XYZ file of C-alpha atoms in Angstrom:
756
model
C 165.606 52.229 13.538
C 167.108 55.665 14.483
C 170.430 56.057 12.664
C 173.389 55.301 14.708
C 176.367 57.605 15.603
C 178.779 58.481 11.753
C 181.207 55.774 11.325
C 184.467 54.777 9.061
C 182.492 53.854 5.301
C 182.090 50.271 5.487
C 184.511 49.724 2.602
C 186.968 51.047 5.436
C 185.914 48.100 7.802
C 186.353 45.568 4.957
C 189.054 46.129 3.006
C 191.905 44.893 4.893
C 189.990 41.216 6.446
C 189.934 38.113 4.726
C 186.905 36.469 2.797
C 185.814 34.440 5.665
C 186.682 37.777 7.943
C 184.580 39.321 5.903
C 181.392 37.429 6.123
C 181.880 36.812 9.592
C 181.823 40.650 9.976
C 178.488 41.161 7.511
C 176.677 38.610 8.136
C 172.967 39.714 9.170
C 170.524 38.393 11.673
C 170.577 35.076 13.024
C 172.897 32.920 15.111
C 176.619 32.848 13.844
C 179.453 30.331 14.859
C 183.137 31.690 13.980
C 185.712 28.872 14.442
C 188.620 30.884 15.284
C 191.452 29.033 14.952
C 195.005 30.379 17.725
C 196.165 33.851 16.031
C 193.307 34.179 13.387
C 192.345 37.702 14.317
C 189.053 37.183 16.137
C 189.493 40.517 17.720
C 189.676 42.294 14.946
C 186.227 40.204 13.531
C 184.470 40.857 16.921
C 185.239 44.468 16.362
C 184.557 45.124 12.658
C 181.638 43.069 13.287
C 180.396 45.862 16.063
C 181.265 48.327 13.919
C 179.677 47.047 10.793
C 176.395 46.569 12.892
C 176.585 50.497 14.379
C 177.173 51.571 10.459
C 174.242 49.792 9.454
C 172.018 51.844 12.187
C 171.890 49.332 15.129
C 171.521 51.204 18.375
C 174.649 51.032 20.619
C 172.649 50.139 23.522
C 171.000 46.915 21.986
C 174.427 45.661 21.551
C 176.468 43.565 23.875
C 179.619 42.133 23.940
C 181.185 39.594 26.002
C 185.045 38.193 26.952
C 186.280 36.745 29.283
C 188.525 38.734 31.220
C 188.777 42.289 31.740
C 192.025 42.897 30.124
C 190.268 41.349 26.976
C 187.160 43.573 27.499
C 189.569 46.701 27.813
C 191.033 46.190 24.153
C 188.145 45.429 22.360
C 186.457 48.646 23.852
C 189.085 50.780 22.733
C 189.135 48.679 19.170
C 185.550 49.887 19.011
C 186.368 53.152 20.153
C 189.130 53.882 17.263
C 186.327 52.533 14.933
C 183.805 54.713 16.356
C 184.788 57.167 18.591
C 181.870 58.180 21.259
C 180.339 54.799 21.270
C 178.230 53.398 23.651
C 178.519 49.841 22.755
C 178.246 47.785 26.019
C 181.874 45.537 26.790
C 181.925 43.400 29.234
C 183.214 40.158 30.937
C 180.270 37.716 32.164
C 180.985 38.582 35.693
C 181.051 42.148 35.497
C 178.268 41.964 33.288
C 176.770 39.591 35.677
C 177.232 42.474 38.727
C 176.021 45.054 36.662
C 172.518 43.259 36.050
C 172.281 42.473 39.864
C 173.067 46.020 41.029
C 170.562 47.461 38.492
C 167.648 45.035 38.325
C 167.942 44.696 42.239
C 164.448 45.918 42.901
C 163.206 43.201 40.518
C 165.338 40.511 42.117
C 164.644 41.634 45.790
C 168.274 41.563 46.601
C 170.024 45.240 47.702
C 172.214 46.465 45.600
C 175.115 47.458 47.644
C 176.418 43.527 47.878
C 179.881 42.828 48.747
C 181.723 40.428 46.206
C 184.099 38.476 47.935
C 186.759 37.092 47.251
C 188.402 33.050 47.400
C 189.427 34.059 51.172
C 186.166 35.849 52.327
C 184.458 32.861 50.781
C 186.335 30.238 52.483
C 185.949 32.088 55.997
C 182.218 31.908 55.518
C 182.727 27.852 54.320
C 184.595 27.377 57.897
C 181.499 29.176 59.804
C 179.190 27.028 58.507
C 181.689 23.878 58.877
C 182.188 25.046 62.823
C 178.459 25.639 63.261
C 177.509 21.711 61.824
C 179.898 20.179 63.962
C 181.620 18.508 61.401
C 185.136 17.302 61.520
C 186.573 20.386 59.312
C 190.057 18.092 59.217
C 188.661 15.184 57.081
C 186.534 17.965 54.859
C 188.893 21.399 54.389
C 186.806 24.498 53.609
C 188.398 24.863 50.443
C 187.224 21.850 48.995
C 183.825 22.412 50.531
C 183.841 25.855 49.058
C 185.179 24.252 45.657
C 181.906 21.438 45.542
C 179.685 24.902 46.191
C 181.232 26.534 43.719
C 181.085 23.783 41.071
C 177.254 23.520 42.128
C 175.775 27.319 40.824
C 178.047 26.363 37.914
C 176.243 23.804 37.199
C 173.086 25.681 38.034
C 172.140 23.667 41.407
C 170.426 25.340 44.088
C 170.991 24.134 47.325
C 167.943 21.974 47.781
C 168.680 20.695 43.875
C 171.959 19.754 45.359
C 170.939 17.832 48.225
C 168.964 15.511 46.263
C 171.360 14.507 44.279
C 173.982 14.065 46.917
C 174.526 10.023 46.937
C 177.492 9.737 48.896
C 179.509 11.151 52.329
C 181.116 14.247 50.309
C 178.308 15.086 48.836
C 176.014 15.110 51.239
C 178.196 16.598 53.844
C 178.684 19.435 51.064
C 174.858 19.918 50.801
C 174.625 20.346 54.682
C 177.299 23.197 54.085
C 175.743 24.624 51.284
C 172.766 25.994 52.691
C 174.426 27.216 56.137
C 177.169 28.891 53.503
C 174.143 30.531 51.430
C 171.779 31.393 54.362
C 175.377 33.396 55.967
C 176.459 34.860 52.458
C 172.666 36.311 52.301
C 172.714 37.762 55.904
C 176.299 39.564 55.118
C 174.612 41.236 52.208
C 177.154 39.757 49.797
C 177.737 37.406 46.463
C 180.910 35.140 45.652
C 182.519 35.102 42.347
C 179.708 32.123 41.339
C 177.139 34.137 42.280
C 178.116 36.803 39.413
C 176.677 34.478 37.204
C 174.378 32.059 38.792
C 171.707 34.565 40.146
C 171.701 35.993 37.052
C 170.978 32.907 34.600
C 168.817 31.825 37.757
C 166.984 35.485 36.851
C 166.802 34.707 33.670
C 165.716 30.799 33.394
C 162.589 31.697 35.975
C 161.810 35.627 35.699
C 160.167 35.540 32.384
C 159.095 39.425 32.211
C 162.635 40.404 33.011
C 164.466 37.379 30.425
C 161.708 39.691 27.918
C 162.627 42.897 28.781
C 166.764 42.173 28.496
C 166.162 40.638 25.041
C 164.516 42.640 23.826
C 167.329 45.459 25.047
C 170.382 43.183 23.714
C 169.389 42.506 20.356
C 172.945 42.291 19.373
C 174.748 39.607 21.754
C 178.645 38.537 20.718
C 180.307 36.566 22.971
C 184.168 35.642 22.712
C 185.705 32.589 24.114
C 182.597 30.566 23.639
C 184.572 27.484 24.159
C 185.007 28.950 28.061
C 181.436 28.929 28.896
C 180.093 26.787 31.528
C 176.643 26.268 32.038
C 175.314 29.353 34.003
C 177.172 31.345 30.952
C 175.257 29.275 28.592
C 172.375 29.652 30.158
C 172.677 33.462 30.072
C 173.794 33.442 26.567
C 170.907 31.274 25.595
C 168.035 33.477 27.624
C 169.451 36.652 26.112
C 169.028 35.125 22.382
C 165.415 33.453 22.337
C 163.576 36.748 21.127
C 165.921 38.104 18.773
C 168.629 34.837 18.093
C 170.996 37.251 16.577
C 173.725 35.651 19.132
C 177.221 35.488 17.763
C 179.974 33.501 19.383
C 183.635 33.322 18.867
C 186.023 30.379 19.814
C 187.928 27.724 18.879
C 187.138 24.337 21.003
C 191.018 24.165 20.465
C 191.758 26.471 22.935
C 189.088 24.759 25.716
C 191.014 24.928 28.420
C 189.210 25.633 31.979
C 187.382 22.627 32.764
C 188.244 22.762 36.351
C 186.554 26.008 36.843
C 183.482 24.394 34.934
C 183.673 25.082 31.391
C 182.156 22.841 29.313
C 183.729 22.286 25.429
C 180.317 20.806 24.713
C 178.633 24.387 24.638
C 180.440 25.619 21.375
C 180.615 21.912 19.833
C 176.984 21.456 19.798
C 176.098 25.202 18.532
C 174.503 24.266 15.926
C 172.219 21.458 17.858
C 171.470 24.552 19.686
C 170.412 27.047 16.866
C 169.901 24.936 13.972
C 169.564 28.124 12.070
C 172.839 29.003 12.601
C 175.776 29.917 9.782
C 179.554 28.618 10.438
C 182.600 30.521 9.399
C 185.423 29.228 10.154
C 188.888 31.395 10.440
C 192.333 29.532 9.726
C 194.793 31.890 8.701
C 197.264 32.412 11.587
C 199.010 36.084 11.321
C 200.883 35.530 14.941
C 203.574 32.621 14.474
C 205.854 31.073 12.234
C 204.689 27.874 9.627
C 207.359 25.699 12.222
C 205.787 26.831 14.937
C 202.318 26.649 13.980
C 202.842 23.441 11.997
C 204.420 22.201 15.831
C 201.267 22.826 17.646
C 198.552 21.396 14.711
C 200.331 18.031 14.557
C 200.558 17.716 18.379
C 196.155 18.699 18.755
C 195.695 16.908 15.841
C 195.914 14.318 18.193
C 192.532 15.148 20.066
C 189.044 13.477 18.897
C 186.938 16.036 21.083
C 187.807 18.767 18.155
C 185.900 20.217 15.171
C 188.965 19.744 12.757
C 190.805 22.843 11.138
C 194.022 23.136 9.333
C 195.380 26.050 10.039
C 197.790 27.930 7.384
C 199.711 31.250 7.462
C 201.453 33.063 5.214
C 204.628 33.631 8.158
C 208.085 32.780 7.194
C 209.086 28.820 8.068
C 211.077 30.799 11.124
C 213.368 28.695 13.287
C 212.214 24.869 14.188
C 210.517 24.216 17.473
C 213.311 23.049 20.080
C 212.538 20.289 22.957
C 215.377 20.876 25.276
C 216.761 18.517 27.720
C 218.399 19.479 31.549
C 219.885 17.560 33.973
C 217.416 18.934 36.486
C 215.319 21.987 37.491
C 217.938 24.092 38.560
C 219.726 23.501 35.374
C 216.686 24.090 33.241
C 215.865 27.792 35.306
C 219.313 28.721 35.015
C 219.733 27.856 31.310
C 216.778 29.402 30.149
C 217.202 32.805 32.038
C 221.181 32.755 30.655
C 219.885 32.275 27.036
C 217.386 35.380 27.256
C 220.205 37.207 28.864
C 222.203 36.705 25.793
C 219.965 37.032 23.595
C 218.862 40.601 24.591
C 222.669 41.275 24.847
C 223.054 39.988 20.705
C 220.431 42.593 20.526
C 218.310 40.184 18.690
C 215.259 40.591 21.449
C 214.052 42.920 24.339
C 213.570 40.994 27.501
C 209.871 41.895 26.992
C 210.450 39.947 23.590
C 210.673 36.686 26.598
C 207.572 35.152 28.006
C 207.951 31.723 30.266
C 205.114 29.616 30.933
C 204.607 26.459 33.269
C 201.504 23.918 34.395
C 201.940 25.734 37.882
C 202.899 28.584 39.779
C 205.108 26.647 42.014
C 207.585 25.974 39.395
C 208.503 29.706 39.734
C 210.513 29.726 42.654
C 214.055 28.315 40.900
C 212.817 30.733 37.952
C 213.040 33.867 40.404
C 216.219 32.468 42.064
C 217.633 32.355 38.853
C 216.867 35.734 37.306
C 218.102 38.077 40.218
C 221.330 35.793 40.298
C 221.894 37.165 36.995
C 220.323 40.619 37.022
C 217.390 39.331 34.547
C 214.115 41.549 35.415
C 211.150 39.968 35.178
C 207.560 39.682 36.584
C 205.504 36.885 37.255
C 201.927 37.336 36.430
C 199.987 35.429 39.322
C 196.714 37.986 40.360
C 197.213 41.467 41.862
C 199.386 40.918 44.692
C 199.435 44.459 45.460
C 195.805 44.421 46.598
C 196.459 41.345 48.428
C 198.909 43.099 50.929
C 197.248 42.492 54.452
C 197.577 46.521 54.577
C 195.575 47.216 51.595
C 193.121 44.227 52.222
C 192.778 46.065 55.739
C 191.998 49.503 54.575
C 189.725 47.874 51.279
C 187.492 46.085 54.550
C 186.565 49.621 55.512
C 185.891 50.347 52.424
C 183.947 47.446 51.603
C 182.307 47.431 55.343
C 181.270 51.602 54.753
C 179.208 50.583 50.885
C 178.065 47.266 52.376
C 177.454 47.453 56.889
C 175.908 44.024 56.926
C 179.356 42.699 55.542
C 180.387 40.449 58.385
C 183.906 38.774 56.648
C 185.210 42.856 56.632
C 183.634 43.896 60.178
C 185.323 41.001 61.850
C 188.769 41.953 59.551
C 189.167 45.561 60.684
C 186.550 45.804 63.708
C 190.425 45.269 65.694
C 192.325 46.980 63.542
C 194.313 49.137 64.519
C 193.713 47.776 68.342
C 190.420 48.636 70.162
C 191.334 46.250 73.075
C 188.251 44.640 71.522
C 189.193 40.163 72.401
C 187.785 37.147 70.830
C 185.632 36.366 73.945
C 183.463 39.994 73.863
C 183.258 39.676 69.979
C 182.038 36.194 70.519
C 179.201 37.585 72.567
C 178.720 40.630 69.948
C 178.318 37.741 67.911
C 175.451 35.889 69.740
C 173.969 39.049 70.364
C 173.614 39.972 66.349
C 172.325 36.463 65.704
C 169.501 36.593 68.502
C 168.582 39.740 67.407
C 169.233 38.799 63.433
C 170.953 42.333 63.303
C 174.068 42.673 60.857
C 177.503 42.671 63.579
C 177.897 46.619 62.778
C 174.404 46.887 64.218
C 175.009 45.246 66.647
C 177.728 47.556 68.278
C 175.538 50.313 67.997
C 173.885 48.549 70.713
C 176.500 46.842 72.910
C 175.312 49.051 75.796
C 172.468 46.192 76.033
C 175.463 43.452 76.081
C 176.190 43.229 79.531
C 178.650 40.844 78.772
C 180.829 42.656 77.356
C 182.335 46.149 78.990
C 184.913 48.145 79.923
C 187.603 48.843 76.817
C 186.010 45.926 74.559
C 182.471 48.347 75.295
C 184.189 51.746 74.508
C 185.809 49.687 71.283
C 182.585 48.966 70.033
C 181.224 51.877 70.197
C 183.752 53.916 68.891
C 184.114 51.616 65.970
C 180.570 51.778 65.073
C 180.560 55.823 65.552
C 183.351 55.862 62.899
C 181.833 53.525 60.603
C 178.540 55.546 60.884
C 180.589 59.028 60.372
C 182.499 57.723 57.140
C 178.988 56.036 55.629
C 178.392 59.742 55.180
C 180.916 60.426 53.185
C 180.290 57.832 50.615
C 180.201 60.090 47.498
C 183.752 61.995 48.035
C 186.007 60.127 44.897
C 186.956 56.804 45.577
C 190.817 58.810 46.615
C 189.710 60.933 48.669
C 187.102 58.826 50.694
C 190.628 56.358 51.185
C 193.004 58.628 51.788
C 189.666 60.329 54.662
C 189.609 56.077 55.896
C 193.686 55.922 56.840
C 193.297 59.107 59.032
C 190.375 58.284 60.483
C 190.538 54.917 61.538
C 193.962 55.828 62.920
C 195.470 53.276 60.680
C 197.861 55.819 58.924
C 198.852 56.999 62.423
C 199.494 53.343 63.459
C 202.358 52.851 60.839
C 203.736 56.141 61.051
C 204.283 56.046 64.902
C 205.912 52.266 64.282
C 209.231 51.680 64.578
C 209.230 48.467 62.669
C 211.002 49.449 59.185
C 207.859 46.749 57.481
C 205.700 49.222 58.811
C 207.388 52.573 56.587
C 206.953 49.551 53.486
C 203.067 49.576 54.659
C 202.418 52.978 54.471
C 204.117 53.715 51.137
C 201.336 50.556 50.439
C 198.154 52.046 51.464
C 199.445 55.660 49.808
C 199.886 53.901 46.474
C 196.776 52.541 47.202
C 195.530 56.235 46.988
C 197.233 56.868 44.109
C 195.595 53.616 42.160
C 191.749 54.925 43.070
C 192.751 58.528 42.155
C 193.832 57.024 38.178
C 190.657 55.141 38.307
C 188.982 58.138 39.133
C 190.665 60.161 36.487
C 189.734 57.682 33.598
C 185.938 58.257 34.414
C 185.281 60.546 37.091
C 181.462 59.788 37.329
C 182.904 56.219 39.068
C 182.371 55.157 43.103
C 183.835 53.444 45.550
C 181.253 50.891 44.775
C 183.018 51.057 41.177
C 186.408 50.568 42.793
C 185.769 47.909 44.874
C 184.192 45.582 41.793
C 187.011 46.473 39.697
C 189.357 44.908 42.121
C 187.352 42.062 42.778
C 186.894 40.877 39.207
C 190.634 41.322 38.716
C 192.337 38.187 36.781
C 195.739 36.970 36.661
C 196.555 39.033 33.294
C 195.741 42.288 34.404
C 198.371 42.887 37.097
C 200.562 42.419 33.838
C 202.554 45.225 32.755
C 203.336 44.357 29.310
C 205.005 47.582 28.603
C 207.971 47.507 31.047
C 211.191 45.543 29.621
C 211.299 42.081 31.608
C 210.283 38.657 31.153
C 207.080 37.443 32.182
C 206.038 33.972 33.549
C 203.150 32.805 33.629
C 200.923 29.730 33.723
C 199.746 28.542 30.387
C 196.164 29.422 31.956
C 197.013 32.941 32.280
C 198.952 33.437 28.893
C 195.303 32.295 27.268
C 195.082 35.813 24.511
C 198.386 36.991 24.660
C 201.920 36.467 22.061
C 205.094 37.286 22.499
C 208.165 36.773 20.023
C 209.700 34.064 21.998
C 208.287 31.775 24.209
C 210.131 29.335 26.528
C 207.143 26.340 27.885
C 209.192 24.626 31.353
C 208.804 20.868 33.077
C 206.878 19.891 29.668
C 206.810 16.457 31.872
C 204.323 13.452 33.170
C 202.363 14.402 35.921
C 202.745 18.253 35.278
C 202.126 18.659 31.871
C 199.836 16.630 31.680
C 198.764 16.863 34.674
C 199.038 14.219 37.374
C 195.051 14.500 37.562
C 194.483 14.367 34.579
C 195.866 10.650 33.714
C 192.316 9.008 34.872
C 190.445 10.566 31.604
C 191.122 10.331 28.172
C 189.312 13.436 28.262
C 191.241 15.413 30.815
C 194.020 14.270 28.644
C 192.793 15.643 25.943
C 192.249 18.918 28.051
C 195.683 19.084 28.959
C 196.950 18.568 25.236
C 195.109 21.580 24.798
C 196.513 23.705 27.287
C 199.734 22.674 25.735
C 199.157 23.638 22.491
C 197.863 27.315 23.885
C 201.356 27.549 25.384
C 202.709 26.743 21.894
C 200.599 29.377 19.884
C 200.876 32.226 21.944
C 205.011 32.073 20.155
C 205.697 34.236 17.172
C 208.638 33.171 16.288
C 210.943 31.084 18.474
C 209.182 28.757 20.846
C 211.395 26.123 23.340
C 210.216 23.114 25.179
C 212.119 21.720 28.133
C 212.202 19.074 30.490
C 214.470 17.759 33.132
C 215.932 14.502 34.081
C 215.473 15.420 37.534
C 213.367 17.739 39.428
C 212.603 19.085 42.636
C 208.983 19.041 43.586
C 207.171 19.412 47.036
C 210.346 18.951 48.615
C 211.326 15.362 46.630
C 213.922 15.041 43.962
C 212.747 12.301 41.907
C 213.270 11.389 38.820
C 211.169 13.108 35.527
C 209.127 11.547 32.952
C 209.031 13.422 29.636
C 205.594 14.428 28.385
C 203.736 11.818 26.366
C 203.019 15.662 24.376
C 207.075 15.735 23.110
C 206.530 12.366 21.268
C 203.305 13.465 19.415
C 205.230 16.484 17.951
C 206.401 16.428 14.294
C 209.749 14.954 13.058
C 210.537 18.343 12.317
C 211.324 19.360 15.704
C 214.630 19.638 17.171
C 215.218 17.704 20.314
C 218.617 19.078 22.206
C 220.562 17.754 25.260
C 221.984 20.701 27.343
C 223.203 18.649 30.149
C 226.848 21.077 30.342
C 227.922 19.460 33.887
C 226.895 18.409 37.194
C 228.046 22.057 38.217
C 225.852 23.716 36.056
C 223.541 25.544 38.713
C 226.971 27.152 40.573
C 228.521 28.203 37.457
C 226.703 28.163 34.879
C 226.634 31.620 33.434
C 230.770 30.938 33.076
C 230.193 27.987 31.306
C 227.857 28.918 28.984
C 229.700 31.432 27.770
C 232.874 29.356 27.312
C 230.545 27.389 25.155
C 228.761 29.496 23.360
C 231.904 32.045 22.555
C 230.390 34.693 21.654
C 225.978 35.452 22.119
C 224.488 34.908 18.922
C 225.608 31.665 18.464
C 223.277 29.263 18.266
C 221.878 26.361 20.781
C 223.950 23.781 18.044
C 226.748 25.195 18.732
C 227.047 24.862 22.381
C 227.780 21.289 21.900
C 224.479 20.197 22.758
C 223.994 16.343 22.145
C 221.274 15.952 20.106
C 218.333 13.660 21.371
C 215.652 12.280 18.574
C 213.305 10.575 20.711
C 211.066 7.628 18.913
C 207.785 8.977 17.889
C 205.071 7.132 19.404
C 204.250 8.924 22.903
C 204.664 5.829 25.029
C 208.442 5.098 23.927
C 209.716 8.449 25.299
C 211.668 6.457 28.008
C 214.721 4.113 28.212
C 214.833 0.707 26.851
C 213.417 -1.691 28.493
C 213.601 -5.664 28.207
C 209.801 -7.460 27.248
C 207.436 -6.998 29.939
C 205.997 -10.328 31.505
C 202.409 -11.542 31.068
C 201.620 -9.011 34.207
C 203.365 -5.835 32.261
C 205.267 -5.347 34.808
C 209.211 -4.586 34.149
C 211.241 -1.923 34.898
C 211.260 1.328 32.806
C 207.582 0.517 31.915
C 204.721 3.456 33.054
C 201.766 2.524 35.000
C 199.374 4.273 36.084
C 198.079 3.963 39.747
C 194.366 5.556 40.884
C 195.480 7.547 43.519
C 199.701 8.966 42.767
C 199.231 8.946 38.554
C 201.977 7.903 36.034
C 204.845 6.015 37.475
C 207.981 4.429 36.128
C 208.727 0.957 36.908
C 212.168 1.283 38.869
C 212.565 -2.931 39.936
C 210.581 -5.940 40.384
C 211.526 -8.334 42.945
C 210.096 -11.988 44.190
C 208.030 -14.472 42.825
C 204.180 -14.997 43.460
C 202.127 -13.619 46.399
C 205.594 -12.153 47.223
C 206.004 -10.398 44.107
C 207.017 -6.890 44.792
C 207.006 -3.945 42.300
C 208.728 -0.707 42.998
C 207.517 2.434 40.967
C 208.895 6.443 41.017
C 205.990 8.767 40.419
C 206.805 12.451 39.553
C 204.898 13.988 42.715
C 204.883 11.315 45.176
C 208.568 9.825 44.910
C 209.468 6.110 44.842
C 206.834 3.326 46.333
C 206.461 0.090 46.750
C 203.745 -2.662 46.060
C 202.966 -5.918 46.964
C 201.902 -6.862 42.765
C 199.149 -8.959 43.878
C 197.374 -6.417 45.522
C 197.852 -3.109 43.344
C 195.999 -1.887 40.984
C 198.105 -1.356 37.895
C 197.624 -0.047 34.594
C 200.051 -0.127 31.980
C 200.194 3.094 29.476
C 203.833 2.689 28.267
C 204.749 -0.903 26.979
C 207.520 -1.639 24.259
C 205.996 -2.930 21.170
C 206.811 -6.828 20.399
């Protein structure tokens, strides 16, 4: 082996590590499973292991480190750079790895390396086209639902033909038909959807033994972070890269597996020792993040799960403030109360705004929070994707760039061919599509042959001819730096002129946005002048929610529990901890799904460093209806040490929360208990978090009982009337409102009944 670059002495790499961390870092050849509990310093272990391998003389090009988000990959890359300046270790997300392999080995895989990566909207458009061509009713089967099924099939490495063989019901048979048509359109557009970036490399590694051997030899040491979140395709990639040189090091925590809905399989980490019998297992249980109180509450909660590798997290941090469960009258009170609490804590000098995070199960719950933030002048950022790149004007400019890079891109062509307006109507575009299909050429190429389409004439023919000429001229400039090319596109296309000459006030903002797009591209280029427009488009396509988050600004961060993974904040509020929301109503039917929801709650709780608050409301407006909310069963699984406070200040709280709060507090430094809060201690068992109810009859249906319905999820019985065949039961469901059923005709499962 050739010697690696100069690195710090190995004692410097190991000096501040625990015995378990040190053992993981210096592990030699062979598979390694690192079970890293929440806040146990796993990123430090991975980066130190990379540094140690380099110190041992392993070539940088032989090491591949994979994680799940661009943000995590960037942090890992920066840490390795600090340890070994100038190293060339490949640190990547799974999807970025897939995209890079597909481009590098395009010739061997018989694909065009200039492919476009389609986002969810683009994918759904192609599915809709395939649906229309099939003649199937798109009301009964929405493009989004069909696309989701196709995505799941790809994550499970099922080709259209293989999926068709497994289709046993009408829906899956419909998906099979659409899957074939969708793939045909995707390939014709020289495009990849997000799943293809895993699906195609995995299939190539499975079927192309020569390529597999070459990549296995190339990456002799593979390290994978967040292994508990891998799906079948990612598992296949990891396994196939580690057959000849089984130096696979995976890091993860079964207790933080929260992505089953997008195909992840917790069994990948639970069964690692079965897949790699020679594997060494090292468990990291020392938590460096949270107080003892927070860690204890989270550990007691997750201990209710069965699908896990049991471990006991410990910390040397102080006991800290107790974890608090807060009851509000309604969702508006909850939003107001939390925002005012944060504002008062900042005024008291206890924390900054950036020290606070608010988590919820779904993005739809942020509306009332936004109003409260604006009302009280509290700076905030809602973390839910790169909204800047989703604006229409920016998507238009990006579509120009995508068509320049990939002239076969059907979706981008249709988006911009008449943007700005060129007099090209729908009828003309239909004729163009028909001609292109008959000639088996791309729409852009068909536009260049518009003279051969007699049905298209006049302004439409001129517009298509001019558009073809414009794109052809701009394609000659693809080698320009990304920001220069964007500036050229904006001017040559007439898009900038259209916005500048507009009298609409909104168009001034749109112009500013596309100019900001130039700035973003320049910053991207300045980081690495070798980057191309394709690299810029790929970075945008592969961005995750957290990539758009500015962690340096002094504002409160608001995000979903899923987006919070891997982050940490001094103060965390988890809102709407209620049945039907957390756990989500879709999880109620299966124990394994409830376990994932419990893991999600655990992840949110363990993001907190110093203070943790879990809140719920008695009433919540959701999906346009005000309903009684049932406290989450997870609240009853918390330890007795957790404080339960009822912050029901008044019915007018939503109108005058700030004044009432200050009146109650009498000073910013006082705590919840000093605000006149009424303690509320729920019984220990989760099924007992409800009003006291009379003994249920044999059917179990009595007022106050919690029941499970196949369609509406978990609800609470509010009324039982009548006798025999006329007996009726009224049930209030958090997401569907109040429903009345004939008791003998409805299938219900009692999930909460008072013990005798």
